[in-house]
Coordinates of C-alpha atoms and ligand atoms in Angstrom, one line a residue:
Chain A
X1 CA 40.6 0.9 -25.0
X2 CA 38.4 2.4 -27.9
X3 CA 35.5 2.2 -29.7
X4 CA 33.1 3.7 -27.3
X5 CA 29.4 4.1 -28.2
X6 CA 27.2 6.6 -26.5
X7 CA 23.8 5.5 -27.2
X8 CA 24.8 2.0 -25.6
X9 CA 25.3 2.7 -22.0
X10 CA 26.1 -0.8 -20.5
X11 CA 28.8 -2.6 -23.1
X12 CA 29.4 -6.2 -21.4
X13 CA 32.2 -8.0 -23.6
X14 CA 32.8 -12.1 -23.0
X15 CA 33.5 -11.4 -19.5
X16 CA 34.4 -15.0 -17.4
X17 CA 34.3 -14.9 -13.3
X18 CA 35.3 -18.6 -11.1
X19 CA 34.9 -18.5 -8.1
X20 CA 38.0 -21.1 -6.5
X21 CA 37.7 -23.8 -9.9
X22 CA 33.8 -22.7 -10.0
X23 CA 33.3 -20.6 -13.4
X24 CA 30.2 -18.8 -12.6
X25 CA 30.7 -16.7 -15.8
X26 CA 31.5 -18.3 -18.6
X27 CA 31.6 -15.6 -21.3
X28 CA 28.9 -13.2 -20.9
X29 CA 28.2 -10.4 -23.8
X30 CA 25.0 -7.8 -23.7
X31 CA 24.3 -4.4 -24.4
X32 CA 22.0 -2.7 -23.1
X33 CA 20.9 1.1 -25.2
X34 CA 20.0 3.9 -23.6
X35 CA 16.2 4.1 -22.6
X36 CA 16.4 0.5 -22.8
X37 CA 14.8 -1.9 -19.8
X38 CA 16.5 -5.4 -19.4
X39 CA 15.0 -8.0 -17.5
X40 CA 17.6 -10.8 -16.3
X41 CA 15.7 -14.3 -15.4
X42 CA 17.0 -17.9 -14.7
X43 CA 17.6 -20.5 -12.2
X44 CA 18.6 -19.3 -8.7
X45 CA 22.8 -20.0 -9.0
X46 CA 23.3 -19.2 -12.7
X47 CA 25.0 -15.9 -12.2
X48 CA 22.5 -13.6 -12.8
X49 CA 23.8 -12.0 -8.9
X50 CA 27.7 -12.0 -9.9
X51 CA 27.1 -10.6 -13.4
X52 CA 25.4 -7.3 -11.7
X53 CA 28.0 -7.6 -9.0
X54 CA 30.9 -7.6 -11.9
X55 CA 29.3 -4.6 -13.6
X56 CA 29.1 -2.8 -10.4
X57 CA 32.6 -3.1 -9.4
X58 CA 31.7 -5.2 -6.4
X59 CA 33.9 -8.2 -7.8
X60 CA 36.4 -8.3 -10.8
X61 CA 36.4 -10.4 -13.6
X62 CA 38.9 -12.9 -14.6
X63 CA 38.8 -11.6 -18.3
X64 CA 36.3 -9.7 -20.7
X65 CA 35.3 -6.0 -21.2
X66 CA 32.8 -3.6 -19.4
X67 CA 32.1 -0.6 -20.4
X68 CA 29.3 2.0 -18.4
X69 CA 28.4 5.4 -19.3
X70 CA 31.2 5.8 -22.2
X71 CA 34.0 4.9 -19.0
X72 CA 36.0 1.6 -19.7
X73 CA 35.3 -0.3 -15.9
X74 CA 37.9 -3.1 -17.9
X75 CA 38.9 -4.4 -21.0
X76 CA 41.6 -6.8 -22.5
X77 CA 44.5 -5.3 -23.6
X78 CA 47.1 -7.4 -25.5
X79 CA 45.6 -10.6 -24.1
X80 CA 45.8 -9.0 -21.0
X81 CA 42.9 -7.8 -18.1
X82 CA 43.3 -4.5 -17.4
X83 CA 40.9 -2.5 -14.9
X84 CA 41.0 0.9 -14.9
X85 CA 42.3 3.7 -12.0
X86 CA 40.9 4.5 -8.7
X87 CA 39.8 7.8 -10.4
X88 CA 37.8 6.4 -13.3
X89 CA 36.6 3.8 -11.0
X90 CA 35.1 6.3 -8.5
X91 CA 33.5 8.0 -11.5
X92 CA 32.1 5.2 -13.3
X93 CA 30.0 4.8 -9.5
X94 CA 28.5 7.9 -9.9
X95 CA 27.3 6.6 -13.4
X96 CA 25.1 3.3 -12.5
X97 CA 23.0 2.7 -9.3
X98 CA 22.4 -0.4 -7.6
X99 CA 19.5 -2.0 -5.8
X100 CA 20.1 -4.6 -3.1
X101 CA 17.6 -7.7 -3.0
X102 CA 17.6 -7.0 1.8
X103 CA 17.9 -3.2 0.5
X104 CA 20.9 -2.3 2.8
X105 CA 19.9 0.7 3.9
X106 CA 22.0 2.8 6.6
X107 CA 19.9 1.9 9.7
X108 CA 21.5 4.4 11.5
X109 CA 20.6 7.4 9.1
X110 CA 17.2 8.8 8.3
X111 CA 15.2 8.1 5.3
X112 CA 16.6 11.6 4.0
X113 CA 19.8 10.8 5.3
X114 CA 20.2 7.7 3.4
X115 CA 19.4 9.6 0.1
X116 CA 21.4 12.6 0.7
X117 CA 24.4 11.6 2.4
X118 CA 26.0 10.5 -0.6
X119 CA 24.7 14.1 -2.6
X120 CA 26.7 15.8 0.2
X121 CA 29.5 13.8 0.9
X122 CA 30.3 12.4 -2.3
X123 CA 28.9 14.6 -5.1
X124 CA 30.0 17.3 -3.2
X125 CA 25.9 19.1 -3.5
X126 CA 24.7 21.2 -0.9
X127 CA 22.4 20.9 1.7
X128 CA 19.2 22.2 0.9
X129 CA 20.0 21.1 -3.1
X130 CA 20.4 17.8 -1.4
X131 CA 17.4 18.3 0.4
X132 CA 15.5 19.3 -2.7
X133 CA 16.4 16.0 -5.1
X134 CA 15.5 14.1 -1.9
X135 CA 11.8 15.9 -1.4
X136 CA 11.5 15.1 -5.1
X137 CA 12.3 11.9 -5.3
X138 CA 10.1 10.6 -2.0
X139 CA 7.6 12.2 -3.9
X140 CA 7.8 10.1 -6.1
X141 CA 7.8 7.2 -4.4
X142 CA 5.0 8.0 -2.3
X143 CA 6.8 8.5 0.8
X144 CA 6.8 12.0 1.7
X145 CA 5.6 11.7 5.0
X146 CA 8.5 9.3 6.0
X147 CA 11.7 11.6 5.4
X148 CA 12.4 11.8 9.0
X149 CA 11.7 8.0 10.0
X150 CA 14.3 5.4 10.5
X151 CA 14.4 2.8 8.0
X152 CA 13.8 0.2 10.8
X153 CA 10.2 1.9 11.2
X154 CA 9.2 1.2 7.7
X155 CA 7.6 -1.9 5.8
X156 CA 9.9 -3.6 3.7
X157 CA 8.1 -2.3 0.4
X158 CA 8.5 1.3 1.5
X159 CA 12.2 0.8 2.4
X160 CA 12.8 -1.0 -1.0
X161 CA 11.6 2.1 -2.2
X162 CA 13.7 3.9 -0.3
X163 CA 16.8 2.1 -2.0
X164 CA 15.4 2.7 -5.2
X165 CA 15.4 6.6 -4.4
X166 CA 18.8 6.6 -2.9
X167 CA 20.4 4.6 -6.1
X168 CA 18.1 7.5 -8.0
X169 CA 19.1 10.0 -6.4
X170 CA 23.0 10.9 -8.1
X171 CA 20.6 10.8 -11.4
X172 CA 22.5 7.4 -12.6
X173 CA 22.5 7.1 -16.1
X174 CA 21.8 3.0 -15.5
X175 CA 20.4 1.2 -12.2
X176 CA 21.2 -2.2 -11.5
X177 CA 18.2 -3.9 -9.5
X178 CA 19.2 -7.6 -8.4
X179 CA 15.8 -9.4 -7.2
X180 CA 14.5 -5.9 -5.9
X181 CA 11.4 -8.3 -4.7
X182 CA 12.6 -11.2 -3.3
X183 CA 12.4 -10.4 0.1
X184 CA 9.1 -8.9 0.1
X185 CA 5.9 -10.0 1.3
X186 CA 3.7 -10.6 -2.1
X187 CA 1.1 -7.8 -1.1
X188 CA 4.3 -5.6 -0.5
X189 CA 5.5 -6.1 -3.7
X190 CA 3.2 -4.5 -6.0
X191 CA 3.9 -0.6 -5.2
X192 CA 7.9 -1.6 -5.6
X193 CA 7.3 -2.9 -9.2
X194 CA 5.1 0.2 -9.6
X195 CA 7.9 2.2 -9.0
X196 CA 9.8 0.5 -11.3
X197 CA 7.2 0.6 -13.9
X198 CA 7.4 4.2 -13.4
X199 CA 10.8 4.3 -14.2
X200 CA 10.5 2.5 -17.7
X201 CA 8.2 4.6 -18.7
X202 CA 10.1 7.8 -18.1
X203 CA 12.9 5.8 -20.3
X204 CA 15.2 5.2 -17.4
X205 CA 17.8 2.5 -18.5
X206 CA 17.2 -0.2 -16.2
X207 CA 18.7 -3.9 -15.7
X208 CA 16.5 -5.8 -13.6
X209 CA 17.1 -9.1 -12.2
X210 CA 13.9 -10.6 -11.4
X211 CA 11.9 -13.7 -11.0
X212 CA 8.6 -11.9 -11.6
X213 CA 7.7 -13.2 -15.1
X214 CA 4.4 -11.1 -16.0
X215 CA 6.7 -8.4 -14.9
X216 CA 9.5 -9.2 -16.6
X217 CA 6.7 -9.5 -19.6
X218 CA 5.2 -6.3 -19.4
X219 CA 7.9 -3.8 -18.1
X220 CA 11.3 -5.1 -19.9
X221 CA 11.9 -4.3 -23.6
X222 CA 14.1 -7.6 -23.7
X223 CA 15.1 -10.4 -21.7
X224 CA 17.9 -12.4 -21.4
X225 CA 17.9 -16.2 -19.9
X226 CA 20.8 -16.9 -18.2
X227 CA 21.7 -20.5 -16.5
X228 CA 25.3 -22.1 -15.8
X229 CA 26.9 -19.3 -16.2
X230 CA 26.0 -18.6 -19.9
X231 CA 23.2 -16.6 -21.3
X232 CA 20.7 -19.7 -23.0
X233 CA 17.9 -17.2 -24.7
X234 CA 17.8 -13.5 -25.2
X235 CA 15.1 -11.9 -27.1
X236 CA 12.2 -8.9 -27.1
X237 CA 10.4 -9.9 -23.5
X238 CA 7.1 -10.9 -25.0
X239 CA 8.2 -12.9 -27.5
X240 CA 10.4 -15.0 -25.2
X241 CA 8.1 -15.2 -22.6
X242 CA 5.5 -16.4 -25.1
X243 CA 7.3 -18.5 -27.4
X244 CA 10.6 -19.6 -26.5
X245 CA 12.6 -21.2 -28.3
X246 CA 15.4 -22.9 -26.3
X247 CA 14.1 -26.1 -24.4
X248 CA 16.1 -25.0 -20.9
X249 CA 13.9 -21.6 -21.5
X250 CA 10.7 -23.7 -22.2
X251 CA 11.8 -25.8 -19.0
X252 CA 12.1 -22.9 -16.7
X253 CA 9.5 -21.0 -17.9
X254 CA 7.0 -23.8 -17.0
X255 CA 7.6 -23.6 -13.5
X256 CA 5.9 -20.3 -13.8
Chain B
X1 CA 30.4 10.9 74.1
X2 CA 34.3 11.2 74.0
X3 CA 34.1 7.7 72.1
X4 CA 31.6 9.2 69.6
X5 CA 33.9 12.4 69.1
X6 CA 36.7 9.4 68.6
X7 CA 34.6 8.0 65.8
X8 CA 34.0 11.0 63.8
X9 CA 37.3 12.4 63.8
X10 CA 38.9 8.9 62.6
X11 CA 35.7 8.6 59.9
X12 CA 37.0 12.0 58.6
X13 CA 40.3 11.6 58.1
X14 CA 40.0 8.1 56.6
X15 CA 37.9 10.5 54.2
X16 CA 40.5 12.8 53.7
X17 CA 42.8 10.3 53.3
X18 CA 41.1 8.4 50.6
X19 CA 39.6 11.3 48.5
X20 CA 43.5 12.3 48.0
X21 CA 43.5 8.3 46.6
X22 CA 40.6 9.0 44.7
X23 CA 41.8 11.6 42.4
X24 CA 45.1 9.2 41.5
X25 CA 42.0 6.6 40.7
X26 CA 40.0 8.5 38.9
X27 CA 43.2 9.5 36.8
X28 CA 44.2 6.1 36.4
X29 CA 40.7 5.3 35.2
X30 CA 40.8 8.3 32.9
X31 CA 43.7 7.9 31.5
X32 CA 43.7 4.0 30.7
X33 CA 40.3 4.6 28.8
X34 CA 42.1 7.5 26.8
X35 CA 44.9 5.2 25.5
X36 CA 43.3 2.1 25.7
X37 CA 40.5 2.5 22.7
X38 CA 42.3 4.0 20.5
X39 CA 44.9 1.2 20.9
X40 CA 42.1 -0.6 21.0
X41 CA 41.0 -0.2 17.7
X42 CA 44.6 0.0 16.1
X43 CA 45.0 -3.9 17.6
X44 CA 41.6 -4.6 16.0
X45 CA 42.5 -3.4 12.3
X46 CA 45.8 -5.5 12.7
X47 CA 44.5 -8.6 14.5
X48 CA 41.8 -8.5 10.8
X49 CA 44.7 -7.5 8.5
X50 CA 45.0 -9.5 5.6
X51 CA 49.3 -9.8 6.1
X52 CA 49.6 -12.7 8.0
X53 CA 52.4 -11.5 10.2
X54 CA 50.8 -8.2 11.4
X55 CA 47.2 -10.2 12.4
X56 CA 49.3 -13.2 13.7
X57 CA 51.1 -10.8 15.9
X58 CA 48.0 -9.2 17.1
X59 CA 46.8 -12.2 18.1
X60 CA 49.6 -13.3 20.2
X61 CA 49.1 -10.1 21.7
X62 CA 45.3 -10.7 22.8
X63 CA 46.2 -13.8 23.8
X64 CA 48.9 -13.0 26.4
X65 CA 47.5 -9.4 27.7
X66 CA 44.4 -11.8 28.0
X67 CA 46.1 -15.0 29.1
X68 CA 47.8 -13.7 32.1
X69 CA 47.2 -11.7 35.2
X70 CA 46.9 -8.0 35.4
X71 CA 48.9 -7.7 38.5
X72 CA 52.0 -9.6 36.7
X73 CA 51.5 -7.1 33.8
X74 CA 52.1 -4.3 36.3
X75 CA 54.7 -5.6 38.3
X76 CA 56.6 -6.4 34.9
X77 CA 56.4 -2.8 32.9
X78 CA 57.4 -1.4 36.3
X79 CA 60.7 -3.6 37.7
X80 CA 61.1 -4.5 33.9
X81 CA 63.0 -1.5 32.8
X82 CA 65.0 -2.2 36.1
X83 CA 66.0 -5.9 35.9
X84 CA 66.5 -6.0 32.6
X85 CA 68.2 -3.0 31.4
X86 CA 69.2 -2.0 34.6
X87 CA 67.4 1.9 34.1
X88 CA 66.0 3.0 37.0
X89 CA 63.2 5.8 35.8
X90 CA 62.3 7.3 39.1
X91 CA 59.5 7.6 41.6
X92 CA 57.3 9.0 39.3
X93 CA 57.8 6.1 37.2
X94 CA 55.0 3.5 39.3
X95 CA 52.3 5.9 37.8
X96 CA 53.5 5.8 34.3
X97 CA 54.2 2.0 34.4
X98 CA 50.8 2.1 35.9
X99 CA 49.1 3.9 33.1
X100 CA 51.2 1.8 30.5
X101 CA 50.0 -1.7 31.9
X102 CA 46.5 -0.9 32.4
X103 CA 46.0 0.4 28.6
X104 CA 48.0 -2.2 27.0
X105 CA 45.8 -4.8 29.1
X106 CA 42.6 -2.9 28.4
X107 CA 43.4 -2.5 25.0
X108 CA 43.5 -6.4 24.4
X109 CA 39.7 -6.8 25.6
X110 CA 38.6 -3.8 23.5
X111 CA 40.5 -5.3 20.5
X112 CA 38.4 -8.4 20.9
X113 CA 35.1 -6.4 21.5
X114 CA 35.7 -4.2 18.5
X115 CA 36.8 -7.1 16.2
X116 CA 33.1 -8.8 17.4
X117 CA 31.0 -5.8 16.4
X118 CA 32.7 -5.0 13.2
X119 CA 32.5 -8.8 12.0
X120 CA 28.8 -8.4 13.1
X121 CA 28.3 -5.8 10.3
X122 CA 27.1 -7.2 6.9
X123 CA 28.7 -6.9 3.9
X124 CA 25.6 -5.1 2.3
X125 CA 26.5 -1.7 4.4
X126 CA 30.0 -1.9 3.0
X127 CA 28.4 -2.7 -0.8
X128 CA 25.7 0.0 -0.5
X129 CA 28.7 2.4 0.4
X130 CA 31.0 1.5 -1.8
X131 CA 28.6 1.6 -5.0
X132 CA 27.4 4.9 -3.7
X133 CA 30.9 6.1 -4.1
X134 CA 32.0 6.5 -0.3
X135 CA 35.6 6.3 0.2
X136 CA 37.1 3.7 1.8
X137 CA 37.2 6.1 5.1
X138 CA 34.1 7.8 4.5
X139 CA 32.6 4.3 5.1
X140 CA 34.7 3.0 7.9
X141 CA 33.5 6.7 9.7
X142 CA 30.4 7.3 8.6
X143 CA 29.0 4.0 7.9
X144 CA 30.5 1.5 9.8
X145 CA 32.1 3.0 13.0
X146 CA 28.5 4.4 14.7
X147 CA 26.9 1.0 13.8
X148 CA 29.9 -1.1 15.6
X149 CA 29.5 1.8 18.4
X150 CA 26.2 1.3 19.0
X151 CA 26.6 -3.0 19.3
X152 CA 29.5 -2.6 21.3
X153 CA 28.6 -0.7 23.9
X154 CA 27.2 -3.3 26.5
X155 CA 30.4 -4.7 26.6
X156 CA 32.3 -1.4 26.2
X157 CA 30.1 -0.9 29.6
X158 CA 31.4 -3.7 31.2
X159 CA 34.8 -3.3 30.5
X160 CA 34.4 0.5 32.1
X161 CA 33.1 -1.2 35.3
X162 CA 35.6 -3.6 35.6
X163 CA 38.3 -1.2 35.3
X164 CA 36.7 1.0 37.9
X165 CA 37.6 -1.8 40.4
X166 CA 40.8 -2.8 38.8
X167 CA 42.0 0.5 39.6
X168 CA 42.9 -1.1 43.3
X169 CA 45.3 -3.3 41.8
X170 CA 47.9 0.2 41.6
X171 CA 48.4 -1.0 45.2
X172 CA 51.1 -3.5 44.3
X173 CA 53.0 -0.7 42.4
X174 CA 52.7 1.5 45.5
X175 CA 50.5 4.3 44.0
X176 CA 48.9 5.8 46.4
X177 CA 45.6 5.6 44.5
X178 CA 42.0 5.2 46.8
X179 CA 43.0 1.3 47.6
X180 CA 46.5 1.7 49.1
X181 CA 45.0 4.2 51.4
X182 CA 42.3 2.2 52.6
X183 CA 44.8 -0.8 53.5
X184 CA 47.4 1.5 54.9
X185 CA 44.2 3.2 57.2
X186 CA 42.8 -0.2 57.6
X187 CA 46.0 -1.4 59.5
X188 CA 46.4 1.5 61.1
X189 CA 42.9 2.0 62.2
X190 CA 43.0 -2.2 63.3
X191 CA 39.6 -1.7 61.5
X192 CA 37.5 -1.9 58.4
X193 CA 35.9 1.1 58.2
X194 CA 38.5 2.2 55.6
X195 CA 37.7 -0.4 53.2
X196 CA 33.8 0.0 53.6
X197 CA 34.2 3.7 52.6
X198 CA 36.5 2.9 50.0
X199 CA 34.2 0.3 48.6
X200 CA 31.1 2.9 48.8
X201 CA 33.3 5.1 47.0
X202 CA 34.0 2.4 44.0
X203 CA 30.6 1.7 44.2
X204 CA 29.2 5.7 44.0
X205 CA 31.5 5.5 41.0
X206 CA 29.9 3.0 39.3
X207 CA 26.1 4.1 39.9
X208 CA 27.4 7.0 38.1
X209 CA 28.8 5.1 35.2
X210 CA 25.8 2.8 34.7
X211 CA 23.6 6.3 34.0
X212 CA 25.7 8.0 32.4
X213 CA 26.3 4.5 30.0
X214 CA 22.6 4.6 29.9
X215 CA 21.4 7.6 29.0
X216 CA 24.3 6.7 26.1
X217 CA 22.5 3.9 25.1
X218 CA 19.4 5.5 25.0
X219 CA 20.7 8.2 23.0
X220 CA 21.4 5.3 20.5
X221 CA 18.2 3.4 20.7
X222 CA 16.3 5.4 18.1
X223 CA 16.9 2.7 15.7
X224 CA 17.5 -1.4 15.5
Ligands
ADP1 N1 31.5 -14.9 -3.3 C1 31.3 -16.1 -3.8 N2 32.2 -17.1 -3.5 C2 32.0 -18.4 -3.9 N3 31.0 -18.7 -4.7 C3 30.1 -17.8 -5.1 C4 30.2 -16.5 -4.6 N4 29.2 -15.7 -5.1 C5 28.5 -16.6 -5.8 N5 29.0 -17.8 -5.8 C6 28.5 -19.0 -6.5 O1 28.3 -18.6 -7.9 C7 27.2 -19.2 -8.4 C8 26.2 -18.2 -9.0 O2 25.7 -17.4 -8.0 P1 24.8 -16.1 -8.2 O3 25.5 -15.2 -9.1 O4 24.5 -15.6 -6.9 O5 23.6 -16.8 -9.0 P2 22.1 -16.2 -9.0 O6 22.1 -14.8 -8.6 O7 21.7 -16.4 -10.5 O8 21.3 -17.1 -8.1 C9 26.5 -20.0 -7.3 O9 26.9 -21.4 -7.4 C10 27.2 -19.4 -6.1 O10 27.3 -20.4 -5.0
MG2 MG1 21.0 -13.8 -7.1

């Protein structure tokens, strides 16, 4: 396990997922620089979901390499899959956040709880340090007035945002968004893409599965076309939103 | 007037008589709910553990404590010891043997209970925990436990009631809980007084349960 480059921040090497005798991943490779903002399109079941949920450590591969933050997640040793310990695990979580499509927020826990919980608890921060990342960030999001509400109380745009600040919040050094839209009302969705806007242009790396195209356009410095399991198309977002060049991309793409 | 006089004195010692019962229910009551969640919950993770032999044995578990009746249960843990082993543990033993069949009973129900409300949870709380970096039991508490609390609770509820009552079924081990004293006073007395004051009693206790379960569940309503 070598070869480790710091400006790249997300190494993904031929990694392969089935599901039962389903291969959803069928030898997936991307990198993804610091700074950099990649926008992940393509037909609903091509694996755009269990490629985040690979790099996240929410499933495990079958084979391939994954590197995040400089920390090997995995990698093939001797023809072998090895995964790293519980230790390096743990610590490659604190390196990437993740944003849910339905949010999953704790229902239970405040708006400040949600975001500072994991400060406390896992990063070991205290309270009023806690207190003070979360202030900033709901600042940010344009949500200071709702630290003390329940997530329930909120519209499904503010508590997206709400996500997006607790995945913030452990300053991540990638986040991981998987259709952060989808299960908004339209008119809810613009201030969540806002946010996310935001984000790029304060150089935050970001890999962003979406099916928002002018988005995907505007915000991403490249996207990358995945369907069945392999990625089709990948090149600098305009250009391949513009003028693609592989006839599945041309097909999809029209339906937009 | 003598008759009246009569009345009163008999009404009062049937009082007597069972609020000396009551503190053995009340103990019984106690007591089975102290063993009986955690137990509870320990049936629960094993009847969802992913080795076959430890869930399947949970299961048969449920099924029997659920399967047969109560009143067999006690009867067995208490002559059990006896008939098969030939051990005889005692007088005090009927209370024990009471306390030991009325938790592992209870504990079957609350297994099934628990096992609804934690399946009811989504696997996004467990994701959003884990990629956060919670532990494994930094989830289960934090996370997961006061969310299956919260959806259990009207059947927790339930199951309190019901054991309030079940309490009487002591009698066939002889404990001298609030029941047996109402049917010895009842045959005594040639009268039912002693069970209507026993079942105002049972029924006092349970007004008190509901509010207090109440105010519990309010305490819990400040989000959906
Ligand atoms: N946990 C799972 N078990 C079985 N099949 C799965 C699982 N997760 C995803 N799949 C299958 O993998 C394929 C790709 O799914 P997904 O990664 O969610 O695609 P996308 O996010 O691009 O819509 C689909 O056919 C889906 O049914
Ligand atoms: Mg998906």
């Amino acid at each position: 396990m070598s070869d480790v480059n710091n400006d790249i921040v997300l190494e993904i090497k031929d990694i392969h997922k089935s599901f039962n005798k389903l291969e959803v991943l069928q030898g997936i490779s991307m990198e993804v620089k610091r700074g950099e903002v990649v926008a992940v399109i393509g037909p609903s079941g091509g694996g755009k979901s269990t490629l985040l949920r690979c790099a996240t450590t929410l499933e495990k591969v079958d084979a391939g390499r994954i590197v995040i933050g400089g920390d090997v997640l995995c990698d093939e040793v001797d023809g072998h899959l090895v995964y790293c310990d519980k230790k390096l695990e743990k610590e490659i979580r604190s390196k990437f956040g993740l944003v849910f499509q339905n949010f999953n927020l704790f229902p239970h826990f405040s708006v400040r709880r949600n975001i500072t919980e994991a400060l406390i608890h896992v990063h070991k921060k205290s309270k009023p340090e806690a207190d003070a990342i979360c202030d900033g960030l709901l600042k940010k999001m344009d949500l200071e007035a709702k630290a003390d509400e329940y997530p329930c109380n909120l519209s499904g745009g503010q508590q997206q945002r709400v996500s997006i600040a607790r995945a913030l919040a452990t300053n991540p050094e990638i986040i991981f968004f998987d259709e952060p839209t989808s299960a908004l009302d339209p008119e809810l969705t613009k201030g969540v893409l806002t946010v996310i806007k935001e984000l790029a242009q304060e150089k935050m790396t970001m890999v962003i599965v979406t099916h928002e195209m002018s988005f995907a356009r505007d915000v991403a410095d490249r996207i990358v076309f995945m369907d069945g399991g392999v990625i089709v198309e990948e090149g600098p977002a305009y250009d391949l939103v513009t003028n693609p060049k592989q006839e599945r991309t041309k097909a999809f793409l029209a339906g937009y | 007037m003598d008759e009246t006089n009569q009345v009163i004195r008999t009404l009062f010692m049937t009082l007597t008589q069972l609020v000396q019962g009551f503190g053995f229910t009340l103990a019984i009551f106690g007591l089975t709910l102290l063993f009986s969640i955690p137990l509870g919950l320990l049936i629960c993770k094993g009847r969802m553990s992913k080795i076959p032999v430890i869930s399947l044995i949970c299961r048969f578990y449920i099924s029997v404590l659920r399967g047969t009746p109560l009143m067999l249960q006690l009867l067995l843990v208490y002559f059990g010891p006896y008939y098969m082993f030939r051990v005889s543990l005692g007088n005090d033993y009927r209370f024990i043997a009471t306390i030991i069949a009325f938790s592992l009973n209870y504990a079957a129900y609350f297994a099934e209970i628990f096992r609804g409300g934690i399946q009811s949870m989504s696997k996004g709380q467990y994701e959003a925990a884990t990629v956060l970096g919670f532990s494994k039991s930094q989830t289960y508490f934090k996370i997961i436990l006061p969310q299956v609390i919260k959806r259990v609770l009207p059947s927790v509820s339930n199951e309190i009631i019901t054991l309030v009552k079940d309490t009487s079924l002591a009698q066939v081990l002889s404990v001298t809980e609030m029941f047996t004293r109402a049917s010895a006073a009842a045959s005594k007395q040639v009268s039912v007084m002693p069970f209507i004051v026993a079942g105002l009693f049972y029924y006092a206790m349970n007004l008190l349960i509901e509010f207090i379960l109440n105010r519990v569940e309010k305490s819990m309503s400040y989000y959906s």
